[in-house]
PDB file of C-alpha atoms in Angstrom:
ATOM      1  CA  MET A 144       0.000   0.000   0.000  1.00  0.00           C
ATOM      2  CA  ILE A 145       2.757   2.422   0.979  1.00  0.00           C
ATOM      3  CA  GLN A 146       4.714   1.541  -2.183  1.00  0.00           C
ATOM      4  CA  HIS A 147       1.678   2.351  -4.309  1.00  0.00           C
ATOM      5  CA  LEU A 148       1.240   5.695  -2.569  1.00  0.00           C
ATOM      6  CA  LEU A 149       4.900   6.564  -3.084  1.00  0.00           C
ATOM      7  CA  LYS A 150       4.752   5.623  -6.767  1.00  0.00           C
ATOM      8  CA  ASP A 151       1.557   7.622  -7.226  1.00  0.00           C
ATOM      9  CA  GLY A 152       3.144  10.620  -5.510  1.00  0.00           C
ATOM     10  CA  ILE A 153       6.261  10.511  -7.671  1.00  0.00           C
ATOM     11  CA  LEU A 154       4.114  10.162 -10.785  1.00  0.00           C
ATOM     12  CA  ALA A 155       2.028  13.177  -9.763  1.00  0.00           C
ATOM     13  CA  ILE A 156       5.165  15.277  -9.227  1.00  0.00           C
ATOM     14  CA  CYS A 157       6.596  14.270 -12.615  1.00  0.00           C
ATOM     15  CA  CYS A 158       3.330  15.082 -14.356  1.00  0.00           C
ATOM     16  CA  SER A 159       3.140  18.481 -12.710  1.00  0.00           C
ATOM     17  CA  LEU A 160       6.687  19.250 -13.839  1.00  0.00           C
ATOM     18  CA  MET A 161       5.827  18.265 -17.398  1.00  0.00           C
ATOM     19  CA  VAL A 162       2.734  20.481 -17.395  1.00  0.00           C
ATOM     20  CA  ALA A 163       4.738  23.400 -16.019  1.00  0.00           C
ATOM     21  CA  CYS A 164       7.775  22.833 -18.234  1.00  0.00           C
ATOM     22  CA  ASP A 165       7.405  26.290 -19.767  1.00  0.00           C
ATOM     23  CA  MET A 166       8.338  27.718 -16.357  1.00  0.00           C
ATOM     24  CA  ILE A 167      11.855  26.257 -16.565  1.00  0.00           C
ATOM     25  CA  ASP A 168      14.427  28.608 -18.087  1.00  0.00           C
ATOM     26  CA  TYR A 169      16.986  27.274 -20.510  1.00  0.00           C
ATOM     27  CA  HIS A 170      20.686  27.947 -20.010  1.00  0.00           C
ATOM     28  CA  PRO A 171      21.397  31.559 -21.102  1.00  0.00           C
ATOM     29  CA  TYR A 172      23.932  30.353 -23.655  1.00  0.00           C
ATOM     30  CA  ASP A 173      21.747  27.591 -25.069  1.00  0.00           C
ATOM     31  CA  THR A 174      21.935  27.864 -28.856  1.00  0.00           C
ATOM     32  CA  LYS A 175      18.592  26.187 -29.515  1.00  0.00           C
ATOM     33  CA  ILE A 176      16.958  29.075 -31.343  1.00  0.00           C
ATOM     34  CA  ASP A 177      13.466  29.421 -32.747  1.00  0.00           C
ATOM     35  CA  GLY A 178      12.258  31.907 -35.302  1.00  0.00           C
ATOM     36  CA  VAL A 179      13.687  33.537 -38.385  1.00  0.00           C
ATOM     37  CA  HIS A 180      17.395  33.034 -39.076  1.00  0.00           C
ATOM     38  CA  ASN A 181      20.007  33.548 -41.812  1.00  0.00           C
ATOM     39  CA  ILE A 182      18.706  37.096 -41.920  1.00  0.00           C
ATOM     40  CA  ASN A 183      21.673  38.878 -43.496  1.00  0.00           C
ATOM     41  CA  GLN A 184      21.796  36.712 -46.597  1.00  0.00           C
ATOM     42  CA  GLN A 185      18.060  37.017 -47.171  1.00  0.00           C
ATOM     43  CA  ASN A 186      18.062  40.777 -46.674  1.00  0.00           C
ATOM     44  CA  CYS A 187      21.185  41.307 -48.778  1.00  0.00           C
ATOM     45  CA  GLU A 188      19.307  39.746 -51.661  1.00  0.00           C
ATOM     46  CA  ARG A 189      16.284  41.954 -50.982  1.00  0.00           C
ATOM     47  CA  ILE A 190      18.499  45.065 -50.976  1.00  0.00           C
ATOM     48  CA  LYS A 191      20.159  44.019 -54.219  1.00  0.00           C
ATOM     49  CA  GLN A 192      16.827  43.509 -55.946  1.00  0.00           C
ATOM     50  CA  GLN A 193      15.182  46.664 -54.607  1.00  0.00           C
ATOM     51  CA  CYS A 194      18.145  48.909 -55.460  1.00  0.00           C
ATOM     52  CA  ALA A 195      19.110  47.328 -58.786  1.00  0.00           C
ATOM     53  CA  ASN A 196      20.463  49.724 -61.426  1.00  0.00           C
ATOM     54  CA  ARG A 197      20.084  52.750 -59.162  1.00  0.00           C
ATOM     55  CA  SER A 198      22.807  55.391 -58.837  1.00  0.00           C
ATOM     56  CA  SER A 199      21.085  57.016 -55.853  1.00  0.00           C
ATOM     57  CA  ILE A 200      20.355  55.181 -52.580  1.00  0.00           C
ATOM     58  CA  LYS A 201      19.602  56.159 -48.987  1.00  0.00           C
ATOM     59  CA  PHE A 202      20.251  54.023 -45.922  1.00  0.00           C
ATOM     60  CA  ALA A 203      20.197  54.344 -42.133  1.00  0.00           C
ATOM     61  CA  VAL A 204      22.936  53.325 -39.696  1.00  0.00           C
ATOM     62  CA  ILE A 205      22.288  52.234 -36.107  1.00  0.00           C
ATOM     63  CA  SER A 206      24.629  50.562 -33.642  1.00  0.00           C
ATOM     64  CA  ASP A 207      25.127  49.188 -30.134  1.00  0.00           C
ATOM     65  CA  THR A 208      21.499  48.533 -29.260  1.00  0.00           C
ATOM     66  CA  GLN A 209      22.626  46.180 -26.479  1.00  0.00           C
ATOM     67  CA  ARG A 210      20.450  46.453 -23.331  1.00  0.00           C
ATOM     68  CA  TRP A 211      18.470  49.424 -24.722  1.00  0.00           C
ATOM     69  CA  TYR A 212      15.330  47.626 -25.830  1.00  0.00           C
ATOM     70  CA  ASP A 213      12.873  50.517 -25.555  1.00  0.00           C
ATOM     71  CA  GLU A 214      15.250  52.751 -27.505  1.00  0.00           C
ATOM     72  CA  THR A 215      15.581  50.066 -30.162  1.00  0.00           C
ATOM     73  CA  LYS A 216      11.812  49.887 -30.491  1.00  0.00           C
ATOM     74  CA  ASP A 217      11.738  53.665 -30.845  1.00  0.00           C
ATOM     75  CA  VAL A 218      14.410  53.760 -33.544  1.00  0.00           C
ATOM     76  CA  VAL A 219      12.501  51.114 -35.495  1.00  0.00           C
ATOM     77  CA  SER A 220       9.368  53.269 -35.237  1.00  0.00           C
ATOM     78  CA  SER A 221      11.305  56.359 -36.323  1.00  0.00           C
ATOM     79  CA  ILE A 222      12.709  54.612 -39.387  1.00  0.00           C
ATOM     80  CA  ASN A 223       9.339  53.084 -40.246  1.00  0.00           C
ATOM     81  CA  ASN A 224       7.780  56.547 -40.180  1.00  0.00           C
ATOM     82  CA  ARG A 225       9.974  57.559 -43.100  1.00  0.00           C
ATOM     83  CA  THR A 226       9.433  56.521 -46.708  1.00  0.00           C
ATOM     84  CA  ASP A 227      12.803  57.517 -48.159  1.00  0.00           C
ATOM     85  CA  ILE A 228      15.144  54.909 -46.608  1.00  0.00           C
ATOM     86  CA  ASP A 229      16.086  51.807 -48.588  1.00  0.00           C
ATOM     87  CA  PHE A 230      17.694  49.681 -45.859  1.00  0.00           C
ATOM     88  CA  VAL A 231      19.394  49.704 -42.450  1.00  0.00           C
ATOM     89  CA  ILE A 232      22.908  48.724 -41.359  1.00  0.00           C
ATOM     90  CA  HIS A 233      23.396  47.781 -37.699  1.00  0.00           C
ATOM     91  CA  CYS A 234      27.093  48.173 -36.817  1.00  0.00           C
ATOM     92  CA  GLY A 235      27.160  45.533 -34.090  1.00  0.00           C
ATOM     93  CA  ASP A 236      26.681  44.796 -30.401  1.00  0.00           C
ATOM     94  CA  ILE A 237      23.121  43.641 -30.670  1.00  0.00           C
ATOM     95  CA  SER A 238      23.711  41.839 -27.361  1.00  0.00           C
ATOM     96  CA  ASP A 239      25.459  42.776 -24.132  1.00  0.00           C
ATOM     97  CA  PHE A 240      26.668  39.411 -22.833  1.00  0.00           C
ATOM     98  CA  GLY A 241      26.228  37.173 -25.874  1.00  0.00           C
ATOM     99  CA  VAL A 242      23.142  35.641 -24.247  1.00  0.00           C
ATOM    100  CA  THR A 243      20.818  33.869 -26.667  1.00  0.00           C
ATOM    101  CA  LYS A 244      17.712  35.626 -25.347  1.00  0.00           C
ATOM    102  CA  GLU A 245      19.332  39.013 -25.987  1.00  0.00           C
ATOM    103  CA  PHE A 246      19.821  38.111 -29.635  1.00  0.00           C
ATOM    104  CA  THR A 247      16.268  36.852 -30.119  1.00  0.00           C
ATOM    105  CA  LEU A 248      14.666  39.814 -28.335  1.00  0.00           C
ATOM    106  CA  GLN A 249      16.617  42.316 -30.424  1.00  0.00           C
ATOM    107  CA  ARG A 250      16.024  40.317 -33.597  1.00  0.00           C
ATOM    108  CA  ASP A 251      12.274  40.312 -32.992  1.00  0.00           C
ATOM    109  CA  ILE A 252      12.303  44.101 -32.539  1.00  0.00           C
ATOM    110  CA  LEU A 253      14.344  44.661 -35.710  1.00  0.00           C
ATOM    111  CA  GLN A 254      12.085  42.290 -37.639  1.00  0.00           C
ATOM    112  CA  LYS A 255       9.389  44.952 -37.328  1.00  0.00           C
ATOM    113  CA  LEU A 256      11.357  47.174 -39.709  1.00  0.00           C
ATOM    114  CA  ARG A 257       9.484  47.624 -42.978  1.00  0.00           C
ATOM    115  CA  ILE A 258      12.726  47.667 -44.930  1.00  0.00           C
ATOM    116  CA  PRO A 259      15.586  45.159 -45.053  1.00  0.00           C
ATOM    117  CA  TYR A 260      18.370  45.339 -42.491  1.00  0.00           C
ATOM    118  CA  VAL A 261      21.728  43.667 -41.881  1.00  0.00           C
ATOM    119  CA  VAL A 262      23.653  43.243 -38.631  1.00  0.00           C
ATOM    120  CA  ILE A 263      27.461  43.241 -38.191  1.00  0.00           C
ATOM    121  CA  LEU A 264      29.168  41.230 -35.448  1.00  0.00           C
ATOM    122  CA  GLY A 265      30.129  43.297 -32.385  1.00  0.00           C
ATOM    123  CA  ASN A 266      32.615  42.444 -29.646  1.00  0.00           C
ATOM    124  CA  HIS A 267      29.872  41.860 -27.052  1.00  0.00           C
ATOM    125  CA  ASP A 268      28.189  39.526 -29.535  1.00  0.00           C
ATOM    126  CA  CYS A 269      31.256  37.261 -29.340  1.00  0.00           C
ATOM    127  CA  LEU A 270      30.892  36.529 -25.608  1.00  0.00           C
ATOM    128  CA  GLY A 271      29.887  33.043 -24.467  1.00  0.00           C
ATOM    129  CA  THR A 272      28.194  31.230 -27.336  1.00  0.00           C
ATOM    130  CA  GLY A 273      27.269  34.544 -28.935  1.00  0.00           C
ATOM    131  CA  GLY A 274      29.385  33.907 -32.010  1.00  0.00           C
ATOM    132  CA  ASP A 275      27.454  30.719 -32.770  1.00  0.00           C
ATOM    133  CA  THR A 276      24.141  32.423 -32.093  1.00  0.00           C
ATOM    134  CA  PHE A 277      25.071  35.314 -34.389  1.00  0.00           C
ATOM    135  CA  ARG A 278      26.015  32.914 -37.191  1.00  0.00           C
ATOM    136  CA  TYR A 279      22.709  31.067 -36.898  1.00  0.00           C
ATOM    137  CA  ILE A 280      20.465  34.130 -36.705  1.00  0.00           C
ATOM    138  CA  PHE A 281      22.355  36.520 -38.985  1.00  0.00           C
ATOM    139  CA  GLY A 282      25.047  34.569 -40.847  1.00  0.00           C
ATOM    140  CA  ASN A 283      28.746  34.838 -41.628  1.00  0.00           C
ATOM    141  CA  PRO A 284      30.523  37.670 -39.738  1.00  0.00           C
ATOM    142  CA  ASN A 285      32.119  38.729 -43.053  1.00  0.00           C
ATOM    143  CA  PHE A 286      29.686  39.443 -45.862  1.00  0.00           C
ATOM    144  CA  THR A 287      29.060  41.817 -48.757  1.00  0.00           C
ATOM    145  CA  PHE A 288      26.139  43.090 -50.777  1.00  0.00           C
ATOM    146  CA  ASP A 289      25.431  45.499 -53.615  1.00  0.00           C
ATOM    147  CA  ALA A 290      22.922  48.353 -53.457  1.00  0.00           C
ATOM    148  CA  GLY A 291      22.640  49.935 -56.864  1.00  0.00           C
ATOM    149  CA  LYS A 292      26.163  50.801 -57.969  1.00  0.00           C
ATOM    150  CA  THR A 293      27.591  50.761 -54.445  1.00  0.00           C
ATOM    151  CA  HIS A 294      29.343  47.736 -52.976  1.00  0.00           C
ATOM    152  CA  PHE A 295      29.066  47.244 -49.200  1.00  0.00           C
ATOM    153  CA  VAL A 296      31.752  45.276 -47.357  1.00  0.00           C
ATOM    154  CA  CYS A 297      30.780  44.235 -43.810  1.00  0.00           C
ATOM    155  CA  LEU A 298      33.632  42.882 -41.700  1.00  0.00           C
ATOM    156  CA  ASN A 299      34.374  41.295 -38.351  1.00  0.00           C
ATOM    157  CA  THR A 300      37.055  43.490 -36.738  1.00  0.00           C
ATOM    158  CA  ASN A 301      36.806  42.170 -33.154  1.00  0.00           C
ATOM    159  CA  ALA A 302      40.320  40.694 -33.002  1.00  0.00           C
ATOM    160  CA  PHE A 303      40.683  41.089 -29.240  1.00  0.00           C
ATOM    161  CA  GLU A 304      37.725  38.771 -28.561  1.00  0.00           C
ATOM    162  CA  TYR A 305      39.496  36.021 -30.495  1.00  0.00           C
ATOM    163  CA  ASP A 306      42.807  36.571 -28.673  1.00  0.00           C
ATOM    164  CA  TYR A 307      44.360  37.354 -32.079  1.00  0.00           C
ATOM    165  CA  SER A 308      44.267  33.612 -32.839  1.00  0.00           C
ATOM    166  CA  THR A 309      42.041  34.110 -35.893  1.00  0.00           C
ATOM    167  CA  ALA A 310      42.729  36.251 -38.960  1.00  0.00           C
ATOM    168  CA  ILE A 311      40.694  39.331 -38.038  1.00  0.00           C
ATOM    169  CA  PRO A 312      40.233  41.324 -40.155  1.00  0.00           C
ATOM    170  CA  ASP A 313      40.214  38.570 -42.760  1.00  0.00           C
ATOM    171  CA  PHE A 314      42.429  39.811 -45.583  1.00  0.00           C
ATOM    172  CA  THR A 315      41.827  36.660 -47.603  1.00  0.00           C
ATOM    173  CA  PHE A 316      38.100  37.417 -47.573  1.00  0.00           C
ATOM    174  CA  ILE A 317      38.777  41.033 -48.617  1.00  0.00           C
ATOM    175  CA  ARG A 318      41.103  40.065 -51.485  1.00  0.00           C
ATOM    176  CA  ASP A 319      38.793  37.314 -52.725  1.00  0.00           C
ATOM    177  CA  ASP A 320      35.894  39.759 -52.667  1.00  0.00           C
ATOM    178  CA  GLN A 321      37.848  42.363 -54.626  1.00  0.00           C
ATOM    179  CA  SER A 322      38.569  39.808 -57.319  1.00  0.00           C
ATOM    180  CA  CYS A 323      34.912  39.174 -58.100  1.00  0.00           C
ATOM    181  CA  ILE A 324      33.200  42.571 -57.807  1.00  0.00           C
ATOM    182  CA  SER A 325      30.573  43.214 -60.447  1.00  0.00           C
ATOM    183  CA  PRO A 326      31.850  45.523 -63.229  1.00  0.00           C
ATOM    184  CA  HIS A 327      28.865  47.876 -62.754  1.00  0.00           C
ATOM    185  CA  ILE A 328      30.047  48.818 -59.244  1.00  0.00           C
ATOM    186  CA  THR A 329      31.422  52.373 -59.000  1.00  0.00           C
ATOM    187  CA  ASN A 330      31.538  52.993 -55.226  1.00  0.00           C
ATOM    188  CA  THR A 331      32.417  51.058 -52.077  1.00  0.00           C
ATOM    189  CA  ILE A 332      31.546  51.491 -48.398  1.00  0.00           C
ATOM    190  CA  VAL A 333      33.248  49.395 -45.713  1.00  0.00           C
ATOM    191  CA  ALA A 334      31.349  48.774 -42.458  1.00  0.00           C
ATOM    192  CA  MET A 335      32.629  47.216 -39.223  1.00  0.00           C
ATOM    193  CA  HIS A 336      32.066  47.331 -35.486  1.00  0.00           C
ATOM    194  CA  ALA A 337      35.467  48.436 -34.144  1.00  0.00           C
ATOM    195  CA  MET A 338      37.517  50.875 -36.207  1.00  0.00           C
ATOM    196  CA  PRO A 339      41.321  50.750 -36.539  1.00  0.00           C
ATOM    197  CA  HIS A 340      43.222  52.072 -33.497  1.00  0.00           C
ATOM    198  CA  SER A 341      40.387  51.028 -31.170  1.00  0.00           C
ATOM    199  CA  ASP A 342      40.881  48.548 -28.329  1.00  0.00           C
ATOM    200  CA  GLN A 343      39.267  45.694 -30.299  1.00  0.00           C
ATOM    201  CA  PHE A 344      41.138  46.102 -33.575  1.00  0.00           C
ATOM    202  CA  ASN A 345      44.367  44.237 -34.337  1.00  0.00           C
ATOM    203  CA  ASN A 346      46.394  47.411 -34.630  1.00  0.00           C
ATOM    204  CA  ASN A 347      49.469  45.487 -35.727  1.00  0.00           C
ATOM    205  CA  VAL A 348      47.796  45.374 -39.138  1.00  0.00           C
ATOM    206  CA  ALA A 349      45.885  48.670 -39.072  1.00  0.00           C
ATOM    207  CA  ASP A 350      47.981  50.226 -41.842  1.00  0.00           C
ATOM    208  CA  VAL A 351      47.702  47.063 -43.933  1.00  0.00           C
ATOM    209  CA  PHE A 352      43.943  47.134 -43.469  1.00  0.00           C
ATOM    210  CA  GLU A 353      43.710  50.724 -44.703  1.00  0.00           C
ATOM    211  CA  TYR A 354      45.882  49.880 -47.695  1.00  0.00           C
ATOM    212  CA  GLU A 355      43.845  46.805 -48.612  1.00  0.00           C
ATOM    213  CA  ILE A 356      40.421  48.428 -48.428  1.00  0.00           C
ATOM    214  CA  SER A 357      41.712  51.380 -50.479  1.00  0.00           C
ATOM    215  CA  LYS A 358      41.909  48.965 -53.429  1.00  0.00           C
ATOM    216  CA  TYR A 359      38.130  48.814 -53.680  1.00  0.00           C
ATOM    217  CA  PRO A 360      36.432  50.880 -56.408  1.00  0.00           C
ATOM    218  CA  GLN A 361      36.167  54.474 -55.112  1.00  0.00           C
ATOM    219  CA  LEU A 362      36.022  53.848 -51.381  1.00  0.00           C
ATOM    220  CA  LEU A 363      33.661  56.597 -50.188  1.00  0.00           C
ATOM    221  CA  PHE A 364      33.912  56.168 -46.399  1.00  0.00           C
ATOM    222  CA  CYS A 365      33.818  53.627 -43.576  1.00  0.00           C
ATOM    223  CA  LEU A 366      31.167  52.939 -40.949  1.00  0.00           C
ATOM    224  CA  CYS A 367      31.589  51.663 -37.391  1.00  0.00           C
ATOM    225  CA  GLY A 368      30.117  51.580 -33.903  1.00  0.00           C
ATOM    226  CA  HIS A 369      31.661  50.390 -30.625  1.00  0.00           C
ATOM    227  CA  GLY A 370      32.502  53.796 -29.119  1.00  0.00           C
ATOM    228  CA  HIS A 371      28.848  54.584 -28.228  1.00  0.00           C
ATOM    229  CA  HIS A 372      29.249  58.195 -29.365  1.00  0.00           C
ATOM    230  CA  ARG A 373      28.883  59.779 -32.784  1.00  0.00           C
ATOM    231  CA  THR A 374      32.232  60.831 -34.221  1.00  0.00           C
ATOM    232  CA  VAL A 375      33.835  61.417 -37.614  1.00  0.00           C
ATOM    233  CA  ASN A 376      37.504  60.414 -37.786  1.00  0.00           C
ATOM    234  CA  ASP A 377      40.103  60.674 -40.536  1.00  0.00           C
ATOM    235  CA  ILE A 378      42.142  58.058 -38.700  1.00  0.00           C
ATOM    236  CA  PHE A 379      45.035  57.776 -41.128  1.00  0.00           C
ATOM    237  CA  GLY A 380      45.104  61.380 -42.319  1.00  0.00           C
ATOM    238  CA  ASP A 381      44.424  60.287 -45.885  1.00  0.00           C
ATOM    239  CA  GLY A 382      40.991  61.870 -46.272  1.00  0.00           C
ATOM    240  CA  MET A 383      39.107  58.624 -45.593  1.00  0.00           C
ATOM    241  CA  ASN A 384      36.453  59.298 -42.962  1.00  0.00           C
ATOM    242  CA  TYR A 385      35.278  56.728 -40.426  1.00  0.00           C
ATOM    243  CA  PHE A 386      31.744  57.557 -39.288  1.00  0.00           C
ATOM    244  CA  GLU A 387      31.081  56.149 -35.841  1.00  0.00           C
ATOM    245  CA  CYS A 388      27.408  55.776 -34.964  1.00  0.00           C
ATOM    246  CA  GLY A 389      26.384  56.324 -31.337  1.00  0.00           C
ATOM    247  CA  SER A 390      24.658  53.679 -29.233  1.00  0.00           C
ATOM    248  CA  ALA A 391      20.888  53.432 -28.915  1.00  0.00           C
ATOM    249  CA  LYS A 392      21.242  55.209 -25.576  1.00  0.00           C
ATOM    250  CA  THR A 393      22.036  58.450 -27.452  1.00  0.00           C
ATOM    251  CA  ARG A 394      18.679  58.159 -29.228  1.00  0.00           C
ATOM    252  CA  GLU A 395      20.035  59.157 -32.617  1.00  0.00           C
ATOM    253  CA  TYR A 396      21.014  57.465 -35.859  1.00  0.00           C
ATOM    254  CA  LEU A 397      22.628  58.366 -39.167  1.00  0.00           C
ATOM    255  CA  ILE A 398      21.187  58.514 -42.664  1.00  0.00           C
ATOM    256  CA  PHE A 399      23.470  58.502 -45.695  1.00  0.00           C
ATOM    257  CA  THR A 400      22.476  59.445 -49.216  1.00  0.00           C
ATOM    258  CA  ILE A 401      24.656  58.245 -52.107  1.00  0.00           C
ATOM    259  CA  LYS A 402      24.278  60.029 -55.432  1.00  0.00           C
ATOM    260  CA  GLY A 403      26.681  58.897 -58.118  1.00  0.00           C
ATOM    261  CA  GLY A 404      30.132  59.245 -56.583  1.00  0.00           C
ATOM    262  CA  ASN A 405      29.055  61.741 -53.926  1.00  0.00           C
ATOM    263  CA  TYR A 406      27.419  61.404 -50.532  1.00  0.00           C
ATOM    264  CA  ASP A 407      25.958  63.398 -47.687  1.00  0.00           C
ATOM    265  CA  TYR A 408      24.585  62.430 -44.295  1.00  0.00           C
ATOM    266  CA  GLU A 409      22.252  63.629 -41.597  1.00  0.00           C
ATOM    267  CA  VAL A 410      21.824  62.923 -37.891  1.00  0.00           C
ATOM    268  CA  VAL A 411      18.306  61.934 -36.844  1.00  0.00           C
ATOM    269  CA  ARG A 412      17.283  62.256 -33.199  1.00  0.00           C
ATOM    270  CA  TYR A 413      14.251  60.407 -31.905  1.00  0.00           C
TER     271      TYR A 413
END
């Protein structure tokens, strides 16, 4: 009799745990991810199709949305309220600690954008299993796409997070990309998270990096985040500007307009 009661009690406990299984949190670095993924590749194709054969494009730049979820929702609303922007570039640090839930929460906010967007790998995104999560949700940390006659090169520059054990920036990727650029391309923009001479960049190769990216067709400027404040830097004194976008905490973003071989930009506060 007692044995039957014990067995019935254990069974009841097990059943209650199964019913309430949604109350049990997964490990924060669990890489079992639901929802849309491989976003960058899909959106790169959308951008290419939507901007085909155009010499004039307009795009927004945001960065470092980590931990600022309300501000991220607000920037999405601000961009959606405009009708003149073709796509959005996020310059990295979508997460703060590389936690899977951070990635999915931010992804679900950005998915409400009415235009395509791409996300670059940030140094905080590399923490824990963040690198694997980023690859699943967004894709390869090094990628390119064309928007009209402008070629966009998006690079992983977070060398410090890899203890300099991996080729970051990946010069092989850059050189291979340069060898197969479409002949209709007239301009190039290089985007990254951490700019040369920052704490994350492998500054042993900073000059080599500048030399290599200068080989692209008419490099117009470079984009980055990481510093959390808007700045414009001619790092190497060669006239090539690095535009650093502030974090979501600053409640502002950048909009660039490319017309032929010229560009201008504006700061939008929301």
